[in-house]
Short mmCIF file of C-alpha atoms and ligand atoms in Angstrom, two decimals:
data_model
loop_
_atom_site.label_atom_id
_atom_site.label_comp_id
_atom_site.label_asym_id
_atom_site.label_seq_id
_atom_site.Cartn_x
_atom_site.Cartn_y
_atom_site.Cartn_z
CA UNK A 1 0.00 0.00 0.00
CA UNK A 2 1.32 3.57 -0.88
CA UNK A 3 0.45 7.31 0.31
CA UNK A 4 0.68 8.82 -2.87
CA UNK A 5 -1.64 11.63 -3.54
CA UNK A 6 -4.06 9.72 -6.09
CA UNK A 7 -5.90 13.52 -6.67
CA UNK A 8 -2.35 14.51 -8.79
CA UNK A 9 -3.50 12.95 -12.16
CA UNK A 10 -0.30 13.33 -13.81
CA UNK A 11 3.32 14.59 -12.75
CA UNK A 12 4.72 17.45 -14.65
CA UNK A 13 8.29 18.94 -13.51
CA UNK A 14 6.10 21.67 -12.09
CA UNK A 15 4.07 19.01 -9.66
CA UNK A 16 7.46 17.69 -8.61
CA UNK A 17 8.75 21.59 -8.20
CA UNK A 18 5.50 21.79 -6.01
CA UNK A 19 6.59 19.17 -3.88
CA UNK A 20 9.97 20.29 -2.44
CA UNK A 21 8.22 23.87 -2.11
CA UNK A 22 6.03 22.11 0.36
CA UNK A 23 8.38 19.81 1.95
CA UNK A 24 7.07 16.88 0.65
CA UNK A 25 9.51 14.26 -0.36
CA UNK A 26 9.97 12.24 -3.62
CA UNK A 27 10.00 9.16 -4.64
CA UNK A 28 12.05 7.95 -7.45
CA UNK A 29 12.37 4.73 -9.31
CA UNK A 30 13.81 2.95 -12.18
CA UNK A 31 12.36 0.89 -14.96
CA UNK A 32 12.94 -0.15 -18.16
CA UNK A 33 10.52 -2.13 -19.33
CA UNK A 34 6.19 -2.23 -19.45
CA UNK A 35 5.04 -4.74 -16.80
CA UNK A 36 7.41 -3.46 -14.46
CA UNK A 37 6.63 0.18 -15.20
CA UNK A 38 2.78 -0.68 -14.83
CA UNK A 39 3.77 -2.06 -11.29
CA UNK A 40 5.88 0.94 -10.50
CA UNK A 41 3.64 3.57 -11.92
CA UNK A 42 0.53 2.29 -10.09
CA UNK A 43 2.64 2.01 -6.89
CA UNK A 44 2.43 5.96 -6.88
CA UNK A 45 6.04 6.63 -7.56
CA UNK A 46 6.25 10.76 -8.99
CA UNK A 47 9.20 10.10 -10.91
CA UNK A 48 10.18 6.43 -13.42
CA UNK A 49 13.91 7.01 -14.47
CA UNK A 50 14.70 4.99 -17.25
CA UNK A 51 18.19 4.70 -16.10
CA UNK A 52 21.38 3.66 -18.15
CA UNK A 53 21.47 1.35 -15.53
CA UNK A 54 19.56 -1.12 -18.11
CA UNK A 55 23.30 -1.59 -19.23
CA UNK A 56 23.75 -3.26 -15.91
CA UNK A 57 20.55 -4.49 -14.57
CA UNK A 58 18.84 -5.42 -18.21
CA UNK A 59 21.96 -6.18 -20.42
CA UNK A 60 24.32 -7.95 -17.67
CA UNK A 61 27.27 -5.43 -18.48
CA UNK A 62 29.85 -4.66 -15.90
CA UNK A 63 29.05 -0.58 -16.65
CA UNK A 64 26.72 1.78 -17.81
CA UNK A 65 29.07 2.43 -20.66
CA UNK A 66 28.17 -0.17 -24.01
CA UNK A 67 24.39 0.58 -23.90
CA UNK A 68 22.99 2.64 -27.06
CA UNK A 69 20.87 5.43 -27.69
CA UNK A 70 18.85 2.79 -29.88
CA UNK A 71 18.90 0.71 -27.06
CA UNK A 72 17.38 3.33 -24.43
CA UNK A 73 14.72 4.13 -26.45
CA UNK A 74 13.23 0.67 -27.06
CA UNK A 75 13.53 0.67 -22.73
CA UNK A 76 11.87 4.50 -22.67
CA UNK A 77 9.11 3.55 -25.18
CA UNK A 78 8.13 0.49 -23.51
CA UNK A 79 8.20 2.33 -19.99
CA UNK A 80 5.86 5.40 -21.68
CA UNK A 81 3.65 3.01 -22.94
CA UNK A 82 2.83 1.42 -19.42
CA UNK A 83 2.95 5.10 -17.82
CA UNK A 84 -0.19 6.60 -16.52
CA UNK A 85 0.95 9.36 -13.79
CA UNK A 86 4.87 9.50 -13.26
CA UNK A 87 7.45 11.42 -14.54
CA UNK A 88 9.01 9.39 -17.53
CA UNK A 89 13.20 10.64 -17.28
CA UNK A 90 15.09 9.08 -19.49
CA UNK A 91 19.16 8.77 -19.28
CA UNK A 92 21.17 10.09 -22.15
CA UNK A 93 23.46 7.64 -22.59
CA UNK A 94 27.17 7.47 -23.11
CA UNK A 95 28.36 8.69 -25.87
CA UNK A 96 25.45 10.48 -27.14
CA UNK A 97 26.04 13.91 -26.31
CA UNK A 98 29.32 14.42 -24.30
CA UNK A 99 30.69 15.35 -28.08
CA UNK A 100 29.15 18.66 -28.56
CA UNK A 101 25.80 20.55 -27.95
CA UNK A 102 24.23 19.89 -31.46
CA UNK A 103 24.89 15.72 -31.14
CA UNK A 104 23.52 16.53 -27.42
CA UNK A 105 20.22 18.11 -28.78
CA UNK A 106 19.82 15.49 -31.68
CA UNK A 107 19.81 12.68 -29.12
CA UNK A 108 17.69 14.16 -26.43
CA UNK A 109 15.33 15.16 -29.35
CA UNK A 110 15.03 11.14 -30.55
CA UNK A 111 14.59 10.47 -27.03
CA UNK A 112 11.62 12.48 -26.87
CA UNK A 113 9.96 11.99 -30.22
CA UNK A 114 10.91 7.91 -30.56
CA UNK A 115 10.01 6.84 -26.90
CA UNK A 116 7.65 9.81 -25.91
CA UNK A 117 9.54 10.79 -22.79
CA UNK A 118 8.79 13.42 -20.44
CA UNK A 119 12.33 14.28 -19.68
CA UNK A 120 16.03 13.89 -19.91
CA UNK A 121 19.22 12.74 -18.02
CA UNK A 122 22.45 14.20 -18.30
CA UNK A 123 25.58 13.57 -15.63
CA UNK A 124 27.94 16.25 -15.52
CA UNK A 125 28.60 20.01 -14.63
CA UNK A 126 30.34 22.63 -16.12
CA UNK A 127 31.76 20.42 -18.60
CA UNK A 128 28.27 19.79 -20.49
CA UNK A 129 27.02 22.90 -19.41
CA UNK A 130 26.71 24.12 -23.61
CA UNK A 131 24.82 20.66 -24.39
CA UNK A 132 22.34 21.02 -21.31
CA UNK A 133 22.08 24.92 -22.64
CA UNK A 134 21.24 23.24 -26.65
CA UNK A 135 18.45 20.52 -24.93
CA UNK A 136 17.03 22.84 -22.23
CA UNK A 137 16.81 25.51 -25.41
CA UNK A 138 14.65 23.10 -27.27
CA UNK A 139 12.16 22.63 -25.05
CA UNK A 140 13.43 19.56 -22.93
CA UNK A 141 13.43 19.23 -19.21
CA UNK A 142 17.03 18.04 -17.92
CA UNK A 143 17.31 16.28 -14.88
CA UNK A 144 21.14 16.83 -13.64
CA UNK A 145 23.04 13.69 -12.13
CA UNK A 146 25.88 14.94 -9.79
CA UNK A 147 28.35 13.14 -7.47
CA UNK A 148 29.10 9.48 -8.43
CA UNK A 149 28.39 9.74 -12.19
CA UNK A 150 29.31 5.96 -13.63
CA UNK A 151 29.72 7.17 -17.17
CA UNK A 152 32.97 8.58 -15.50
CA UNK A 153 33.56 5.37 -13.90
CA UNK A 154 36.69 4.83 -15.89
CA UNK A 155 38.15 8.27 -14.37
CA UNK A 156 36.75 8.16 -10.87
CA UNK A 157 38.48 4.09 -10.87
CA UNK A 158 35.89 3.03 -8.29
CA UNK A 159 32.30 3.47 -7.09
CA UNK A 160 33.54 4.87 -3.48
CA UNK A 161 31.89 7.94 -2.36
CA UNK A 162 32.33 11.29 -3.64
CA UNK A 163 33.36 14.39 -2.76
CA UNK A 164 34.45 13.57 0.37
CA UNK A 165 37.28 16.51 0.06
CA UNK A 166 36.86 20.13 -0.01
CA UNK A 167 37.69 20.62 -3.35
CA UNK A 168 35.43 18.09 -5.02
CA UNK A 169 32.86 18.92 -2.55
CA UNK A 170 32.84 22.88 -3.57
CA UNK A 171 32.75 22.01 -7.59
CA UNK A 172 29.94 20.26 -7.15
CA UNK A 173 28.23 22.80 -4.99
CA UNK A 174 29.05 25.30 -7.87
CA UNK A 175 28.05 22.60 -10.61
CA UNK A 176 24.40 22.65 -8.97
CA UNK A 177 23.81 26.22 -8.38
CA UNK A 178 24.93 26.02 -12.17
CA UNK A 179 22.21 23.46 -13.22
CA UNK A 180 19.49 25.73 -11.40
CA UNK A 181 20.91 29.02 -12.87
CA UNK A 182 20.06 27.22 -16.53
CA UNK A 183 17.17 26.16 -15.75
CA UNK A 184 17.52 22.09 -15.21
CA UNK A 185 14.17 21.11 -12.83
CA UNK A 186 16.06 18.48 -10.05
CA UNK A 187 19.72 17.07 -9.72
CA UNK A 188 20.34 13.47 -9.21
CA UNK A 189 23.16 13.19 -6.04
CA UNK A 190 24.79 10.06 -5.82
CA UNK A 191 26.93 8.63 -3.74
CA UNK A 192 27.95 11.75 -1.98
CA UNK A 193 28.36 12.86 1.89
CA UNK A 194 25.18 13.19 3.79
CA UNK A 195 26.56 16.80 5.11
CA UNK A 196 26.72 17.98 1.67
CA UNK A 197 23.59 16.48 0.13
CA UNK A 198 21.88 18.88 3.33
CA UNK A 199 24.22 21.61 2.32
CA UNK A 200 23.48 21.55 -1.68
CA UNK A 201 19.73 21.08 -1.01
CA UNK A 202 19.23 24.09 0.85
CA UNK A 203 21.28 26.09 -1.45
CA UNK A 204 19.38 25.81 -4.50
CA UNK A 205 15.69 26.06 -5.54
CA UNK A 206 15.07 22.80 -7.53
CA UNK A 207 14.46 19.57 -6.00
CA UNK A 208 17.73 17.36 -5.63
CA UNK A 209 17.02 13.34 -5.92
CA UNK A 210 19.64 11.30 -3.83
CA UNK A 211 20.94 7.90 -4.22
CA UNK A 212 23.15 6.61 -1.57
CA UNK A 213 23.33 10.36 -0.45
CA UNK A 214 21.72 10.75 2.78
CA UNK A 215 18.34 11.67 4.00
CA UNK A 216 17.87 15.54 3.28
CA UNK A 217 18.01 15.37 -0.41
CA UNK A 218 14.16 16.24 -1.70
CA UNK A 219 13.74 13.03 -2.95
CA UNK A 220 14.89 9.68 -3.78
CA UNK A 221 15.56 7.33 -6.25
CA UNK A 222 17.09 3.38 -5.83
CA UNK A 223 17.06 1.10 -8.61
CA UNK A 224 13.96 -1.00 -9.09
CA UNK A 225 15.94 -4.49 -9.28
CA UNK A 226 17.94 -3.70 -5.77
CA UNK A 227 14.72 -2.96 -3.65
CA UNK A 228 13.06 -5.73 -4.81
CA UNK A 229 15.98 -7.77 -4.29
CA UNK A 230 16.38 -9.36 -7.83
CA UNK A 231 19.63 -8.10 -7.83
CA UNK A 232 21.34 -10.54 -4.86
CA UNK A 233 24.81 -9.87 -5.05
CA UNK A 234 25.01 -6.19 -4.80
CA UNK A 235 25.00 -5.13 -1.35
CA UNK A 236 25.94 -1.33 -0.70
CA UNK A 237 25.12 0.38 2.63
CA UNK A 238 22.47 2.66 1.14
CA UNK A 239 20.54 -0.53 -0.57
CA UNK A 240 17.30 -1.00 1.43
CA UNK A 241 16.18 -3.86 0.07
CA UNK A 242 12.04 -4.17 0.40
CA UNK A 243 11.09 -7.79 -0.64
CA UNK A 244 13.66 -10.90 -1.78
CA UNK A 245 12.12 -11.52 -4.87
CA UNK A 246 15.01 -12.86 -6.09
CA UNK A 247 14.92 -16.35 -3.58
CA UNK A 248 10.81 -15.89 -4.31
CA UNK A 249 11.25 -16.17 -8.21
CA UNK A 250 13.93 -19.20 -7.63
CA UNK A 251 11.67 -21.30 -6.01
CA UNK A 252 8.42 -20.33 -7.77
CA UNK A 253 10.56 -21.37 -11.13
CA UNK A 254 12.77 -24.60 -9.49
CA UNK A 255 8.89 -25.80 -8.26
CA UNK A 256 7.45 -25.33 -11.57
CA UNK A 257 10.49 -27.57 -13.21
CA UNK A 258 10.09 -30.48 -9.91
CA UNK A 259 6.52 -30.61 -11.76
CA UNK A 260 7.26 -30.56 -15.23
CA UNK A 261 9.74 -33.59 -14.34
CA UNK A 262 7.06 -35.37 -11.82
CA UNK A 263 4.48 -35.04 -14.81
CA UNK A 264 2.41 -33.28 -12.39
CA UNK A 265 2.16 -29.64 -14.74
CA UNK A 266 -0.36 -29.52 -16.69
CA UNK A 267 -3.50 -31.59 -14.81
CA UNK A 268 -6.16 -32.14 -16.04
CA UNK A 269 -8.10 -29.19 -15.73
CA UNK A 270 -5.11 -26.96 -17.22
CA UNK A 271 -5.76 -29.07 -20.37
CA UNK A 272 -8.12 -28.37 -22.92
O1 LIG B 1 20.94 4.82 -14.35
C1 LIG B 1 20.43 4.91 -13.23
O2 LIG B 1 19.73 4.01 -12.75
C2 LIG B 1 20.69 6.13 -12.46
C3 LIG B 1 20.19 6.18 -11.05
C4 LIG B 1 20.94 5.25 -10.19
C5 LIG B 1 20.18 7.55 -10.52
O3 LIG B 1 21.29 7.03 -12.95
#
C-alpha cells in the first residue's frame, strides 16, 4: 500500500517543483521495461527514471558504458507506454552527447519523439554545461546527475563515495547552483556525503534526488531491481532492500520444473 496523492493525475516537472516547495519528499524509481513500469507507476512513484542502468541491470554489463541510444529508447518507449501518472526521465546515454551541444540536442530530441519521454538525463557540470544549454533551449526538461556519475567510472576508478574533500565537494556545490541558474528542474546526487547532500539542497531552488546520499536530499531514487531484491549480489550500505524476490522467483521457477519432471504440470483441468 502507498500514500501517494491519487488527486495529482499526472506529474509534470512543475508538480514535482510543487513538492519540495512544500516539503514533501519524492520518490524515485527505475524501470525499463512495461510490466514493471505498470507495477511501478501504479505504486504511486512521482518520478520512473529509465536509467542507463539497463546496461547493468537489463543487459548484464559490468558498466553503464556499451548501452545505445537505440537501445534506451526501445527501454523509454516500452516504460511510456505502461505510464499513466509519473514522470518518464530518461538517461542520455554514453556517448550520445558528451561530443558537442548539437549531437547533445539530436539525441535528447530522438529520445523524446521515438520513446515519448517526459524528460532527460544528463551527468555532468560545467563540462556539459553548452549541451544542457542546446536541450534545455529546445524545449526539454534536464534532470542533472551529480556526485558518483558511472559514465565517468573509468576516471573516478571506483564506485567509493564522492566528494568527500573540499575541493570536489565545492565544484559540485558550484556545478548545482549552475544546473538551477540554466534552468535544469532536479539534480540526481549520488553517492555523496550526507553533510553535503543537506548543504546543496538548501542552497538551491530545484528539488535534488539522492541515491546513496543521505536523507535531506528532496527526494529519492534506488534502482527497481535492488529494492526488490532481484539483484542478490550487490550489497551497498544505502541498498534498502524491500522484498527478496530474487529467492521468491527461484523457487516459484525450481517448483514449476520439480513438476514438469514429476508429470504433475499440466492436470487435467489446465488441459483443454
Ligand atoms: O541509471 C540509473 O539508474 C541512475 C540512477 C541510479 C540515478 O542514474
Amino acid at each position: 500500500m502507498s500514500v501517494h496523492n491519487p488527486d495529482i493525475k499526472r506529474i509534470t516537472t512543475h508538480v514535482i517543483q510543487e513538492l519540495k516547495n512544500k516539503g514533501e519528499k519524492i520518490s524515485a524509481l527505475t524501470a525499463y521495461d512495461y510490466s514493471m513500469a505498470r507495477i511501478v507507476d501504479g505504486a504511486g512513484v512521482e518520478i520512473i527514471l529509465v536509467g542507463d542502468s539497463a546496461s547493468n541491470v537489463m543487459a548484464g554489463h559490468e558498466t553503464t558504458l556499451p548501452i545505445t541510444l537505440d537501445q534506451m529508447i526501445y527501454h523509454a518507449a516500452s516504460v511510456v507506454r505502461a505510464v499513466k501518472r509519473a514522470l518518464v526521465v530518461v538517461d542520455l546515454p554514453f556517448g550520445s552527447y558528451q561530443g558537442n551541444s548539437s549531437e547533445a540536442l539530436r539525441s535528447a530530441i530522438r529520445i523524446m519523439k521515438e520513446a515519448g519521454a517526459h524528460a532527460v538525463k544528463m551527468e555532468g557540470g560545467l563540462e556539459i554545461r553548452e549541451s544542457i544549454i542546446r536541450v534545455l533551449s529546445a524545449g526539454v526538461p534536464v534532470m542533472g546527475h551529480l556526485g558518483l556519475t558511472p559514465q565517468s567510472i573509468y576516471k573516478f576508478g571506483t564506485y567509493a563515495v564522492r566528494a568527500k574533500e573540499e575541493s570536489e565537494a565545492q565544484k559540485l556545490i558550484d556545478d548545482a547552483k549552475m544546473l538551477e541558474e540554466i534552468g535544469c528542474f532536479s539534480v540526481v546526487l549520488e553517492k555523496i556525503p550526507a553533510a553535503l547532500t543537506k548543504k546543496v539542497s538548501e542552497s538551491i531552488t530545484i528539488p535534488t534526488i539522492g541515491i546513496g546520499a543521505g536523507p535531506d536530499a528532496d527526494g529519492q531514487i534506488l534502482v527497481l531491481h535492488d529494492l526488490l531484491g532481484i539483484t542478490k549480489e550487490f550489497k551497498p550500505r544505502f541498498l534498502r532492500r524491500y522484498a527478496d524476490l530474487h529467492d521468491i522467483m527461484s523457487d516459484a521457477i525450481g517448483n514449476y520444473v520439480n513438476d514438469v519432471k514429476a508429470q504433475e504440470f499440466p492436470n487435467e483441468n489446465e488441459a483443454y
